[in-house]
mmCIF file of C-alpha atoms in Angstrom:
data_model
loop_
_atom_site.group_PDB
_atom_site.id
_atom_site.type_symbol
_atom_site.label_atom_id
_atom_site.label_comp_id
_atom_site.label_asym_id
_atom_site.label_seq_id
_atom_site.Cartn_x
_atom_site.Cartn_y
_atom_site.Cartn_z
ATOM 1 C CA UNK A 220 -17.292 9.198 -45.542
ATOM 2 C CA UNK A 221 -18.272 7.229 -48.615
ATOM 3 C CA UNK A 222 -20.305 9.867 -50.035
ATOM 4 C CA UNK A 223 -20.100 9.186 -53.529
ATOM 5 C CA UNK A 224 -22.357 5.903 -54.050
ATOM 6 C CA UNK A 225 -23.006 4.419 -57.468
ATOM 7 C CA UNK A 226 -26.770 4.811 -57.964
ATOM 8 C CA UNK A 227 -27.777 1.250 -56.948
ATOM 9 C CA UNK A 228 -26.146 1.979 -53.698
ATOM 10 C CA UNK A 229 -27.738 5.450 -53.251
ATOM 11 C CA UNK A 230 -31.966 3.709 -53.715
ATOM 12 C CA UNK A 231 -30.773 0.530 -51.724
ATOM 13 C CA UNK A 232 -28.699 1.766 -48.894
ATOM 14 C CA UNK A 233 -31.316 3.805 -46.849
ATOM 15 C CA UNK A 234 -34.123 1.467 -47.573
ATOM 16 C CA UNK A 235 -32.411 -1.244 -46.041
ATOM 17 C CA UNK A 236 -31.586 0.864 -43.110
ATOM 18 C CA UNK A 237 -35.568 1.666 -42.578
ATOM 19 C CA UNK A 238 -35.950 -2.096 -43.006
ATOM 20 C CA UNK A 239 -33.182 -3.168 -40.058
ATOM 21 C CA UNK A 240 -35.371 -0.295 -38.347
ATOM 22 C CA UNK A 241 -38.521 -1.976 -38.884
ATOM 23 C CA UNK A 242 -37.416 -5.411 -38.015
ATOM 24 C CA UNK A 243 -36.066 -4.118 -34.541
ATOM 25 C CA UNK A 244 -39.616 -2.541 -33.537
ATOM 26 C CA UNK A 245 -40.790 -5.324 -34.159
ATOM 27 C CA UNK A 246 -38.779 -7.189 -32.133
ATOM 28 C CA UNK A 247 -39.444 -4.685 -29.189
ATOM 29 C CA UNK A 248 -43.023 -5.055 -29.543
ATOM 30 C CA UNK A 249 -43.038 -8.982 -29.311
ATOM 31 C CA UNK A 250 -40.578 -9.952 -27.172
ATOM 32 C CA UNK A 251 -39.778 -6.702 -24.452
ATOM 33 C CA UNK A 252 -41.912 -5.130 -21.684
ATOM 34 C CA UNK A 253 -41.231 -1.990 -19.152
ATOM 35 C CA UNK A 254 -40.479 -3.316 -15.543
ATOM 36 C CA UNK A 255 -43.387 -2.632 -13.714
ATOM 37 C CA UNK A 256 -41.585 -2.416 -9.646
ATOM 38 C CA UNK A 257 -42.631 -1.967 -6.476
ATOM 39 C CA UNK A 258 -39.369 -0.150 -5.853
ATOM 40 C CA UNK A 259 -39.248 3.610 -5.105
ATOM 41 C CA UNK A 260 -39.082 5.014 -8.357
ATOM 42 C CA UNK A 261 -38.389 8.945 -7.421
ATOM 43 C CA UNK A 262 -35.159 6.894 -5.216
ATOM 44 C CA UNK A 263 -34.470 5.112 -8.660
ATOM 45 C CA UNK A 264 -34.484 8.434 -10.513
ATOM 46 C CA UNK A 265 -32.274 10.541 -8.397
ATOM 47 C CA UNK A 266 -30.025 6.948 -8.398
ATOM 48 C CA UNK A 267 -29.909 6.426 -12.405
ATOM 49 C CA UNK A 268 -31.023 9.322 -14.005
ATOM 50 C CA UNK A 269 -28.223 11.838 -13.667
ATOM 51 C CA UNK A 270 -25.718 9.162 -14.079
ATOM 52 C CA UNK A 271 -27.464 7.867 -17.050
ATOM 53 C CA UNK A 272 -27.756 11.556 -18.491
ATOM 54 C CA UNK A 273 -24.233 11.708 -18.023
ATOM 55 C CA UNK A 274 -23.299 9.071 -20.008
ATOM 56 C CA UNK A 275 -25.272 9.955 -22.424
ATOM 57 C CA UNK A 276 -23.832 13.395 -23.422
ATOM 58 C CA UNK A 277 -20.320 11.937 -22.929
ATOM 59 C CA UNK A 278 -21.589 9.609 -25.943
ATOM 60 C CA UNK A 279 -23.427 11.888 -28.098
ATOM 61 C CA UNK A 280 -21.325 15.076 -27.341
ATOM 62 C CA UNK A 281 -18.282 14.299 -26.217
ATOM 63 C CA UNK A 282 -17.534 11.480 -28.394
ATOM 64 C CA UNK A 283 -19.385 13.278 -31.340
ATOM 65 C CA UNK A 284 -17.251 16.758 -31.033
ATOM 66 C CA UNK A 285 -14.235 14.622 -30.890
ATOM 67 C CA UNK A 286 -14.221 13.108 -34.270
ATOM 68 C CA UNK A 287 -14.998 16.775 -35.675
ATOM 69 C CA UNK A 288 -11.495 17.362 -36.654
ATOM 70 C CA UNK A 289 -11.181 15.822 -39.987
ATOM 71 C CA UNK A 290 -10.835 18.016 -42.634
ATOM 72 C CA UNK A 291 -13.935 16.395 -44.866
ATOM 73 C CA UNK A 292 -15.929 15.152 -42.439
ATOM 74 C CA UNK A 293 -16.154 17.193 -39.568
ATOM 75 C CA UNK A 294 -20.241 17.787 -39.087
ATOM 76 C CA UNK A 295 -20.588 14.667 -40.959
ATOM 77 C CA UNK A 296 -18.707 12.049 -38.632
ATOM 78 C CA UNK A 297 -20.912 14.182 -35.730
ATOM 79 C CA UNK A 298 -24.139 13.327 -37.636
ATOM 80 C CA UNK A 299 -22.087 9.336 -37.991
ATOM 81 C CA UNK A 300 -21.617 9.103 -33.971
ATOM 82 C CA UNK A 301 -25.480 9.526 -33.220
ATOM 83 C CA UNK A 302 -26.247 7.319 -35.843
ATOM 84 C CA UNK A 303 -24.390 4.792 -34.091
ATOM 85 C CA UNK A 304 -24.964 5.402 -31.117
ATOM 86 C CA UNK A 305 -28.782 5.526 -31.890
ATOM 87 C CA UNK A 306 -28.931 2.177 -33.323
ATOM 88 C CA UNK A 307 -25.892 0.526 -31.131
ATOM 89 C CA UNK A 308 -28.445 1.279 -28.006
ATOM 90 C CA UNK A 309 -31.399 -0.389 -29.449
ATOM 91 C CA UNK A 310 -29.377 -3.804 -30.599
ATOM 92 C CA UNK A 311 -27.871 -3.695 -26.668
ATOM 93 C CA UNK A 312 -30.501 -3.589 -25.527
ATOM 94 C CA UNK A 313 -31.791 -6.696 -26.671
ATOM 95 C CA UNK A 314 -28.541 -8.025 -26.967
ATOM 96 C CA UNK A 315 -28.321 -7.621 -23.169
ATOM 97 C CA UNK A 316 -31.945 -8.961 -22.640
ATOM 98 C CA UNK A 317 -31.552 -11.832 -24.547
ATOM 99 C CA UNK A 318 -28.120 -13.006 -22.553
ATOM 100 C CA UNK A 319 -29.624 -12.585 -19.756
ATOM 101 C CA UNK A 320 -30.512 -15.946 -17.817
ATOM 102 C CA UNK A 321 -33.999 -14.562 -16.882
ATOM 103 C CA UNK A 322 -35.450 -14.101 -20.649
ATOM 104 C CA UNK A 323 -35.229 -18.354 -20.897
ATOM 105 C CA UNK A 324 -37.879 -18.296 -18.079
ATOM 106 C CA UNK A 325 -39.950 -15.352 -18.962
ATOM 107 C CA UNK A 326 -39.314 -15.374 -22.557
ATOM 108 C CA UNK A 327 -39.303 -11.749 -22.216
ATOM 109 C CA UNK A 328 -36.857 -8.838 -22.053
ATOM 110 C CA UNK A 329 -37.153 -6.136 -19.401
ATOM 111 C CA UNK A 330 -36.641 -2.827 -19.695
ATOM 112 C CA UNK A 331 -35.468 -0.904 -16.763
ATOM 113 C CA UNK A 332 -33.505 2.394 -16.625
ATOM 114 C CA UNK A 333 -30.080 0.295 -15.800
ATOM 115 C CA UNK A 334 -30.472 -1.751 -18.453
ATOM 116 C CA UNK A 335 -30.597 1.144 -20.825
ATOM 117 C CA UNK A 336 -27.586 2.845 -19.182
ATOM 118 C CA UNK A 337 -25.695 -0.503 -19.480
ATOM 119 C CA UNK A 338 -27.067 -0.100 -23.764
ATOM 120 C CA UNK A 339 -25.584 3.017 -23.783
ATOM 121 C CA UNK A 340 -22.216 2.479 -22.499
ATOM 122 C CA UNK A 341 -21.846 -0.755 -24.248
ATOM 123 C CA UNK A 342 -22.919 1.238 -27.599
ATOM 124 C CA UNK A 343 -19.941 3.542 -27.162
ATOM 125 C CA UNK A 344 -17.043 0.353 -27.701
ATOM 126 C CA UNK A 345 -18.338 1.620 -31.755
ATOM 127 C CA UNK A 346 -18.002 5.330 -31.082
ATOM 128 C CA UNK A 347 -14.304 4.051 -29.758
ATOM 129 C CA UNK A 348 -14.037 1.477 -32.274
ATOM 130 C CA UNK A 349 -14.971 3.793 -35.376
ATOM 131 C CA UNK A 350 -11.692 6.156 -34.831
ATOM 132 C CA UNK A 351 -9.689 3.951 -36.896
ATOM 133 C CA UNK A 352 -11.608 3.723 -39.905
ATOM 134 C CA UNK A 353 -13.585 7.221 -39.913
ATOM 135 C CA UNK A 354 -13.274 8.551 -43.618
ATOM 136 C CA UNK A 355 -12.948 4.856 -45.030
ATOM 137 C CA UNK A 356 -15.811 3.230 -44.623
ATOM 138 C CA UNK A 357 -19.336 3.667 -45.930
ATOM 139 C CA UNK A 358 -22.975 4.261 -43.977
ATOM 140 C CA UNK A 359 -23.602 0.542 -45.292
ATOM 141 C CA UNK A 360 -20.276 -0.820 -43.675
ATOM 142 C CA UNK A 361 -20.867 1.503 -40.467
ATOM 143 C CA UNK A 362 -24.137 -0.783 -39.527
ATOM 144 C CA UNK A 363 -22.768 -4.116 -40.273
ATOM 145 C CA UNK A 364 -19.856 -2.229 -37.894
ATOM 146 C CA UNK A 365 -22.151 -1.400 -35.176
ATOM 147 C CA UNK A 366 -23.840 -4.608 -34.968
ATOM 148 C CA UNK A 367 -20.816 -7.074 -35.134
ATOM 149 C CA UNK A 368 -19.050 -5.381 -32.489
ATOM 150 C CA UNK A 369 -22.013 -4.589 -29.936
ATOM 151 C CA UNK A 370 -22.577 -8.367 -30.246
ATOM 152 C CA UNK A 371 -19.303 -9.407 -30.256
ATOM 153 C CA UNK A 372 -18.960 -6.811 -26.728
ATOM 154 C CA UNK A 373 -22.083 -8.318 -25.116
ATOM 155 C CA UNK A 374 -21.161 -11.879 -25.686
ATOM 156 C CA UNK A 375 -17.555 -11.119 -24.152
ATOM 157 C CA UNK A 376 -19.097 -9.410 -20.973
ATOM 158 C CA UNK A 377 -21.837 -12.131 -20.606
ATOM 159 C CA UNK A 378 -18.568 -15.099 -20.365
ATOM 160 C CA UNK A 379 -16.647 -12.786 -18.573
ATOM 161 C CA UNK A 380 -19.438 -12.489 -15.768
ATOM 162 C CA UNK A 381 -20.690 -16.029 -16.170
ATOM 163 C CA UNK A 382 -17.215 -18.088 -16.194
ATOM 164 C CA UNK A 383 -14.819 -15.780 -14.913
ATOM 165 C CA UNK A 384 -17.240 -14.481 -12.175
ATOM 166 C CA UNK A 385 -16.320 -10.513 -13.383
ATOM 167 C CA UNK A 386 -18.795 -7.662 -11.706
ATOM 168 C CA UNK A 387 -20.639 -5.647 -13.854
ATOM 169 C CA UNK A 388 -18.103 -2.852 -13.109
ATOM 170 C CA UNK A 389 -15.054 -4.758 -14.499
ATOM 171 C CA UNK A 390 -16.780 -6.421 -17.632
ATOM 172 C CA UNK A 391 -17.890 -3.119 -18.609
ATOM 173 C CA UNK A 392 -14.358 -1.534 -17.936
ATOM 174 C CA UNK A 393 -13.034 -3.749 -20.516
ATOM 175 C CA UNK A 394 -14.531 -1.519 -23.271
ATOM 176 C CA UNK A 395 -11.416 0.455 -23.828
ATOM 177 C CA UNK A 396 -9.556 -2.708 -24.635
ATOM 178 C CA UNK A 397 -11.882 -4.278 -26.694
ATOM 179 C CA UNK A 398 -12.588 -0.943 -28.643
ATOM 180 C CA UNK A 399 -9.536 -0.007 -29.544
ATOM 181 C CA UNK A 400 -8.546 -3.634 -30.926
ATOM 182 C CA UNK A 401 -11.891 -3.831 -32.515
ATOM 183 C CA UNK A 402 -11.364 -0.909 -34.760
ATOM 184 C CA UNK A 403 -7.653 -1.623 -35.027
ATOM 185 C CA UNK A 404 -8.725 -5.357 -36.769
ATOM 186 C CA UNK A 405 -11.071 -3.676 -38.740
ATOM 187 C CA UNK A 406 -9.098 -1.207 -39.994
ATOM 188 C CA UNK A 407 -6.429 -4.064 -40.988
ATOM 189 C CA UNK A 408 -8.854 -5.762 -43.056
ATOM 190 C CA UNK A 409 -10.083 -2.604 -44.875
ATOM 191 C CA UNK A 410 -6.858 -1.453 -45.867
ATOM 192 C CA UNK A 411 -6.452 -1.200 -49.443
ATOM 193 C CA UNK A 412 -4.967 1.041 -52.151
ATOM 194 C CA UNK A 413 -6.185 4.304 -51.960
ATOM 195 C CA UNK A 414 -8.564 6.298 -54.298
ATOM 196 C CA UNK A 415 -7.321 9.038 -56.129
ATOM 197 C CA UNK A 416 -8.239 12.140 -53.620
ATOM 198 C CA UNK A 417 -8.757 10.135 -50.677
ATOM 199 C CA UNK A 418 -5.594 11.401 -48.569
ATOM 200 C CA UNK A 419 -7.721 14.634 -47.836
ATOM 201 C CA UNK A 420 -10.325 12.445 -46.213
ATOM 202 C CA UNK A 421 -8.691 12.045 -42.699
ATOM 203 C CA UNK A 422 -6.353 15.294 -43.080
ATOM 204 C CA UNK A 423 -7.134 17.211 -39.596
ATOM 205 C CA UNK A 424 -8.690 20.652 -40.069
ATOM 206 C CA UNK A 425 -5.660 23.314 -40.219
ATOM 207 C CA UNK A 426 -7.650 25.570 -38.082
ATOM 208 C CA UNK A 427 -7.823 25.227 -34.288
ATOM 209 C CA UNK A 428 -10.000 22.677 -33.770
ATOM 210 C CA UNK A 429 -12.356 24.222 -31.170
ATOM 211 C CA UNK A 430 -15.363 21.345 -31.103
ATOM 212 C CA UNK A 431 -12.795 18.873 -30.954
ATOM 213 C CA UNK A 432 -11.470 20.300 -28.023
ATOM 214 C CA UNK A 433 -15.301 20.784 -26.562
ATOM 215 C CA UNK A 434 -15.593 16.877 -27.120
ATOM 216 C CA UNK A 435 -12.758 16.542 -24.712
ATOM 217 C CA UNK A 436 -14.113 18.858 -22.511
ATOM 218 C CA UNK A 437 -17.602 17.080 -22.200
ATOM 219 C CA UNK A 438 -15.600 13.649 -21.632
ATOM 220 C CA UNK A 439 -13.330 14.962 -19.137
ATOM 221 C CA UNK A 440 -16.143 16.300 -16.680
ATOM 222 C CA UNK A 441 -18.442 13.151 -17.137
ATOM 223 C CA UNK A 442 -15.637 10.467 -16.858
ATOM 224 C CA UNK A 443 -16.136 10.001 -13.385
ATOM 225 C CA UNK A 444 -20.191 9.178 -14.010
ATOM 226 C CA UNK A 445 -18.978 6.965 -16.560
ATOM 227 C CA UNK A 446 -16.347 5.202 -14.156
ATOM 228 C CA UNK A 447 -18.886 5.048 -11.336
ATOM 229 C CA UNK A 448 -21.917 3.950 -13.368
ATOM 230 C CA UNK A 449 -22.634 0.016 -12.644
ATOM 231 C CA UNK A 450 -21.004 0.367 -8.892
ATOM 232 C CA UNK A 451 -23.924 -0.307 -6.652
ATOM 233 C CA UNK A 452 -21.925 0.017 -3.206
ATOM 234 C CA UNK A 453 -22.115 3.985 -2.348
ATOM 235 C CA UNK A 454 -18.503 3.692 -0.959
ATOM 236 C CA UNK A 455 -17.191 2.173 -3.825
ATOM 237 C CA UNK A 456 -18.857 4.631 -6.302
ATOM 238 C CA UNK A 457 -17.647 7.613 -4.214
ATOM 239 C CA UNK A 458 -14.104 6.060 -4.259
ATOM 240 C CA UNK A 459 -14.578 5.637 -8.361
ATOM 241 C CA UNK A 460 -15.319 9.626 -8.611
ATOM 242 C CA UNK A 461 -12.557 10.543 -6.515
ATOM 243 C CA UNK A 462 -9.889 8.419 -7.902
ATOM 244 C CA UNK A 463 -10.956 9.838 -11.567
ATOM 245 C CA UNK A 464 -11.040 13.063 -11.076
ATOM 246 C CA UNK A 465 -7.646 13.144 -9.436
ATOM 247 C CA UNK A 466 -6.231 10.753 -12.224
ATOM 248 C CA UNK A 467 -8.038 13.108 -14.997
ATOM 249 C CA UNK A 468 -6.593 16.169 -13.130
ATOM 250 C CA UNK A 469 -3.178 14.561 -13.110
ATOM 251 C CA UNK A 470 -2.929 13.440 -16.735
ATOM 252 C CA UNK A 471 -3.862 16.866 -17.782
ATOM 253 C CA UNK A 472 -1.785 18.963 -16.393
ATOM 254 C CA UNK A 473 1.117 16.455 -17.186
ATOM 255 C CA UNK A 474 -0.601 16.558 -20.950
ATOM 256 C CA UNK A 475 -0.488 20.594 -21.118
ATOM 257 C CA UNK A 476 2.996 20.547 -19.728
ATOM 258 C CA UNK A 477 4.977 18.169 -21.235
ATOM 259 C CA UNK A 478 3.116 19.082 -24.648
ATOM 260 C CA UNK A 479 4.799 22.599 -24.369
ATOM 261 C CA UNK A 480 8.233 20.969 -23.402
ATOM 262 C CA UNK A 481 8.737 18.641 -25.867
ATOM 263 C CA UNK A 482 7.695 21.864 -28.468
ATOM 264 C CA UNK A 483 10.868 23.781 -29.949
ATOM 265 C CA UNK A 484 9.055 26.789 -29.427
ATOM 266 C CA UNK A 485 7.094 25.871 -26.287
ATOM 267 C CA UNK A 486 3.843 26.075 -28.146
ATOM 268 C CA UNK A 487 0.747 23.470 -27.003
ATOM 269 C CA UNK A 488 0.202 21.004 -29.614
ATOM 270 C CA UNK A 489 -3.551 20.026 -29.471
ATOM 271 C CA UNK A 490 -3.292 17.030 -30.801
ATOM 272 C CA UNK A 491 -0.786 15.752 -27.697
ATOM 273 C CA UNK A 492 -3.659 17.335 -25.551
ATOM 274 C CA UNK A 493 -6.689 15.467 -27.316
ATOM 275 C CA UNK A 494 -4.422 12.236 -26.503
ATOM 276 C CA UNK A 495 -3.373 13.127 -23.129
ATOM 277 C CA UNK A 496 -5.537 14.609 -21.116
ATOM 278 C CA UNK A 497 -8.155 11.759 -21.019
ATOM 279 C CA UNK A 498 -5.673 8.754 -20.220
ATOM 280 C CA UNK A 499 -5.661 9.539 -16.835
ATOM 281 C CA UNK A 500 -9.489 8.252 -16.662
ATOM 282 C CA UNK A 501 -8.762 5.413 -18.951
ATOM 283 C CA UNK A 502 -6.098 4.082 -16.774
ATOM 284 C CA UNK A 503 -7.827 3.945 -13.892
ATOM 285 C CA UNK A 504 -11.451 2.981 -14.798
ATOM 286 C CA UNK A 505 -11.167 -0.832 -13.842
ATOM 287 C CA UNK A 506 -9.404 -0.083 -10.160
ATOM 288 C CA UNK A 507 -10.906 2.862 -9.361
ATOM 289 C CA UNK A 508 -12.783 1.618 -6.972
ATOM 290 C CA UNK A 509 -10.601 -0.244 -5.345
ATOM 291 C CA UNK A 510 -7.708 2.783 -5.023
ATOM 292 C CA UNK A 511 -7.754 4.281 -1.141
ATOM 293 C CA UNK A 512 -5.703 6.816 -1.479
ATOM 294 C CA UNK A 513 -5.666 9.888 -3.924
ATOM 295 C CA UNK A 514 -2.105 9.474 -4.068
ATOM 296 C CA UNK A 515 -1.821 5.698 -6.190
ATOM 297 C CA UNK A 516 -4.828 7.399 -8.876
ATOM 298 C CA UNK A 517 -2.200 10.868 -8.931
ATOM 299 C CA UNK A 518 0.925 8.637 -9.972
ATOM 300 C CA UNK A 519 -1.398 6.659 -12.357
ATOM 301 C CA UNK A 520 -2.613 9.282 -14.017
ATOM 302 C CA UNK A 521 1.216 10.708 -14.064
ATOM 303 C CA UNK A 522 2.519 7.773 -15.969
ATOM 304 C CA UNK A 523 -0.587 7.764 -18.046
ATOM 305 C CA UNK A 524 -0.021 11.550 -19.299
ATOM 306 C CA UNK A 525 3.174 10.578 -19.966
ATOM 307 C CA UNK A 526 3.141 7.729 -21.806
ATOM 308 C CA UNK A 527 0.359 9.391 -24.196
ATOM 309 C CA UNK A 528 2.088 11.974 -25.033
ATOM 310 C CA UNK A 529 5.944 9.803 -25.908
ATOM 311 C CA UNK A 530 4.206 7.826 -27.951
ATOM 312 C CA UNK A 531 2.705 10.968 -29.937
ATOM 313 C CA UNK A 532 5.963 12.697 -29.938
ATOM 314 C CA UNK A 533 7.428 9.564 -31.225
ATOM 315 C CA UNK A 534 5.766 6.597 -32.325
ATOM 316 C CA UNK A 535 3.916 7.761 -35.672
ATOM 317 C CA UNK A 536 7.640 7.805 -37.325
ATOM 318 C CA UNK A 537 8.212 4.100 -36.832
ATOM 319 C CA UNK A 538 4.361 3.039 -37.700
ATOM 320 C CA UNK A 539 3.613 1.861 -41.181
ATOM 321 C CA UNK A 540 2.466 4.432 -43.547
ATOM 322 C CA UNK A 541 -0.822 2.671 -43.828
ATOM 323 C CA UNK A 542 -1.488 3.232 -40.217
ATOM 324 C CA UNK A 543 -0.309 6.652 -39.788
ATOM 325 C CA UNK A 544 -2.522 7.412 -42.845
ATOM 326 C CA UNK A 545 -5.721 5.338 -41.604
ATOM 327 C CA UNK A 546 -5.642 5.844 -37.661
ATOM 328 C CA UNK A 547 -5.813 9.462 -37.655
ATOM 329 C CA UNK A 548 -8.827 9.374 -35.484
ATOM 330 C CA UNK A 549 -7.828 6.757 -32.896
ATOM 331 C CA UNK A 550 -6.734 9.424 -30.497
ATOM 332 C CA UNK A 551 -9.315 9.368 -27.627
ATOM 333 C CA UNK A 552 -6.829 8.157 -25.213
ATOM 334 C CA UNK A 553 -9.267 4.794 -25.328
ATOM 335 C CA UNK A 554 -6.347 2.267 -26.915
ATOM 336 C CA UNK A 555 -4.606 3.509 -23.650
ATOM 337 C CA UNK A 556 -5.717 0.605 -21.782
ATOM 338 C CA UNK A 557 -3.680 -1.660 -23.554
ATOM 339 C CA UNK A 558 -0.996 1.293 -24.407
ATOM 340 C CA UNK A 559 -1.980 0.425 -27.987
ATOM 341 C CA UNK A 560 0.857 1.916 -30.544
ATOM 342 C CA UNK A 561 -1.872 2.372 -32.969
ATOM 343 C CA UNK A 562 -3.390 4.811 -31.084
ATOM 344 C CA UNK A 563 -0.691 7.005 -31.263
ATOM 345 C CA UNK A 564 -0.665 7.626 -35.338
ATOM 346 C CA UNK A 565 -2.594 10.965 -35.345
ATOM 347 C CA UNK A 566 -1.140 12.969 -38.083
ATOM 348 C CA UNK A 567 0.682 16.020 -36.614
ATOM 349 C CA UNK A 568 -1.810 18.956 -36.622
ATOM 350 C CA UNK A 569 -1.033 22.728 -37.327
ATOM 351 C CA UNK A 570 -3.499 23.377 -34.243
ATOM 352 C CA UNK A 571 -0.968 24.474 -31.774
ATOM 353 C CA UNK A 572 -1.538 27.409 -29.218
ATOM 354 C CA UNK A 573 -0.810 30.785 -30.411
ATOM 355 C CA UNK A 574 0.573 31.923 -26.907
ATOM 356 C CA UNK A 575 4.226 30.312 -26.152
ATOM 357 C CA UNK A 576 4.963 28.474 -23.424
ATOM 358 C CA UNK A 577 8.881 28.927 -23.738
ATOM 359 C CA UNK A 578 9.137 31.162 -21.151
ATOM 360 C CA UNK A 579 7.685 28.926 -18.379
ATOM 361 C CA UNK A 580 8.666 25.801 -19.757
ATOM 362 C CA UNK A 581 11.818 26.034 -21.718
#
């Protein structure tokens, strides 16, 4: 990503990264303070802490395995995600603090363990966001990145709860939406002519991509946490868990079958399941707690598989070349809230199954 920096670049770059650093302990020692509660706090714990550990390996591992598949910058756009994510959390947490109608009284922001879960989830609309552009942009354009669109996220959710009277739940739901525009805009603007050498850059590994695949993995088995995570009602957030994990169980085996069917040799294309598997959880993360039966988050998570995968089997021929070049890493199913066509433009991978499906799907 950006590796080779003129000299200038190379002295000035990190220093000014230690200095953002600087400035934002500084910040946290003058203007935050730990909530100091009468609550029970081994209650708020067992409430928080497992969801909020949750959430934070989808982040970190899930979202960091997934970008692992480009060919230059697989351990590299790893080491890139917890950067983000690292820094994303701190600015959202201010960010969030400052919004917040209680710091004009107190002139303080408090720190509780939701409001750090809330940092972290808002912090991953970059981890989305940065699919689009990963292999094209710099360290240097990666934290001007991070703190446009954390700011630009928190200011949306903040009018959407203040004027259009949103819950927590559904502000934060919006992510996927946001996200995936976000880096699509971005990735607009950045487009230029390319360097001599930089096609390899976001050229998918011609291996089977086995971390990418654990990234999926990690996401898949915490989406529910990350569905239920701001629902305070206990019915609501059992309903959220249930409808995801039907609607991820649906899109997945609709991703794994219809993957080997639309394969002339009945072979599992990866890069259909990266897509696929997690749209079932995207689709249904704003009404998932409002779904009573298993059987409405089932057909959603249906027509979700499906539509992932048509528009992998058949959208990146009738995308610019720009896009199919620059979006390879827009595949985590996020854009899927919006169906985004973008989304779609992951160069075909050789990283298809070695065992054939023909014989059970023909």
């Amino acid at each position: 990503m950006g590796s080779k920096y003129p000299p200038s670049v190379r002295g000035c770059l990190p220093l000014w990264i230690l200095t953002l650093e600087v400035a934002l302990i500084l910040v946290f020692f003058f203007f935050t303070k730990y909530e100091s509660s009468s609550k029970n706090q081994r209650e708020l714990m067992g409430t928080y802490g497992a969801i909020f550990q949750d959430v934070t390996v989808m982040a970190a591992l899930g979202l960091g395995f997934l970008t692992s598949s480009l060919w230059k910058h697989g351990w590299s756009s790893v080491a890139f995600n917890l950067f983000m994510l690292a820094l994303g959390v701190q600015w959202a947490v201010l960010l969030d603090g400052f919004l917040n109608e209680s710091f004009l009284r107190l002139r303080t922001v408090v720190i509780n363990l939701p409001s750090i879960q809330q940092a972290t989830m808002s912090a991953m609309s970059v981890l989305i966001s940065v699919g689009a552009v990963l292999g094209k942009i710099n360290l240097g354009q990666l934290v001007l990145m991070t703190l446009m669109e954390v700011t630009a996220f928190g200011v949306m959710r903040m009018i959407s709860k203040q004027i259009l009277h949103t819950e927590d739940h559904t502000s934060m739901m919006h992510i996927f939406v946001f996200a995936a525009c976000f880096g699509l805009t971005v990735d607009c603007y950045l487009s230029r002519p390319l360097p001599k050498g930089a096609k390899k850059k976001d050229q998918m590994a011609t291996s089977p991509s086995l971390f990418a695949m654990l990234g999926t993995l990690f996401l898949w088995m915490f989406w529910p946490s990350f569905n239920s995570a701001l629902l305070s009602s206990l019915k609501k957030r059992k309903l959220a868990v249930f409808n995801t994990y039907y609607a991820l169980a649906v899109s997945a085996v609709t991703a794994i079958s219809v993957a080997a069917l639309a394969h002339p040799q009945g072979k599992i294309n990866m890069a259909h399941i990266h897509n696929a598997v997690l749209a079932g959880g995207v689709a249904v993360s704003a009404p998932c707690c409002q779904i009573q039966t298993p059987f409405v988050a089932m057909v959603l998570g249906l027509i979700a598989g499906l539509i992932s995968i048509a528009g992998a089997k058949c959208l990146p021929e009738r995308l610019p070349a720009a896009h199919g070049l620059w979006c390879t890493q827009l595949f985590h199913c996020y854009g899927s809230g919006i169906w985004s066509s973008d989304r779609f433009t992951l160069k075909t991978q050789n990283m298809e199954s070695g065992t054939s499906c023909g014989k059970i799907l023909p």
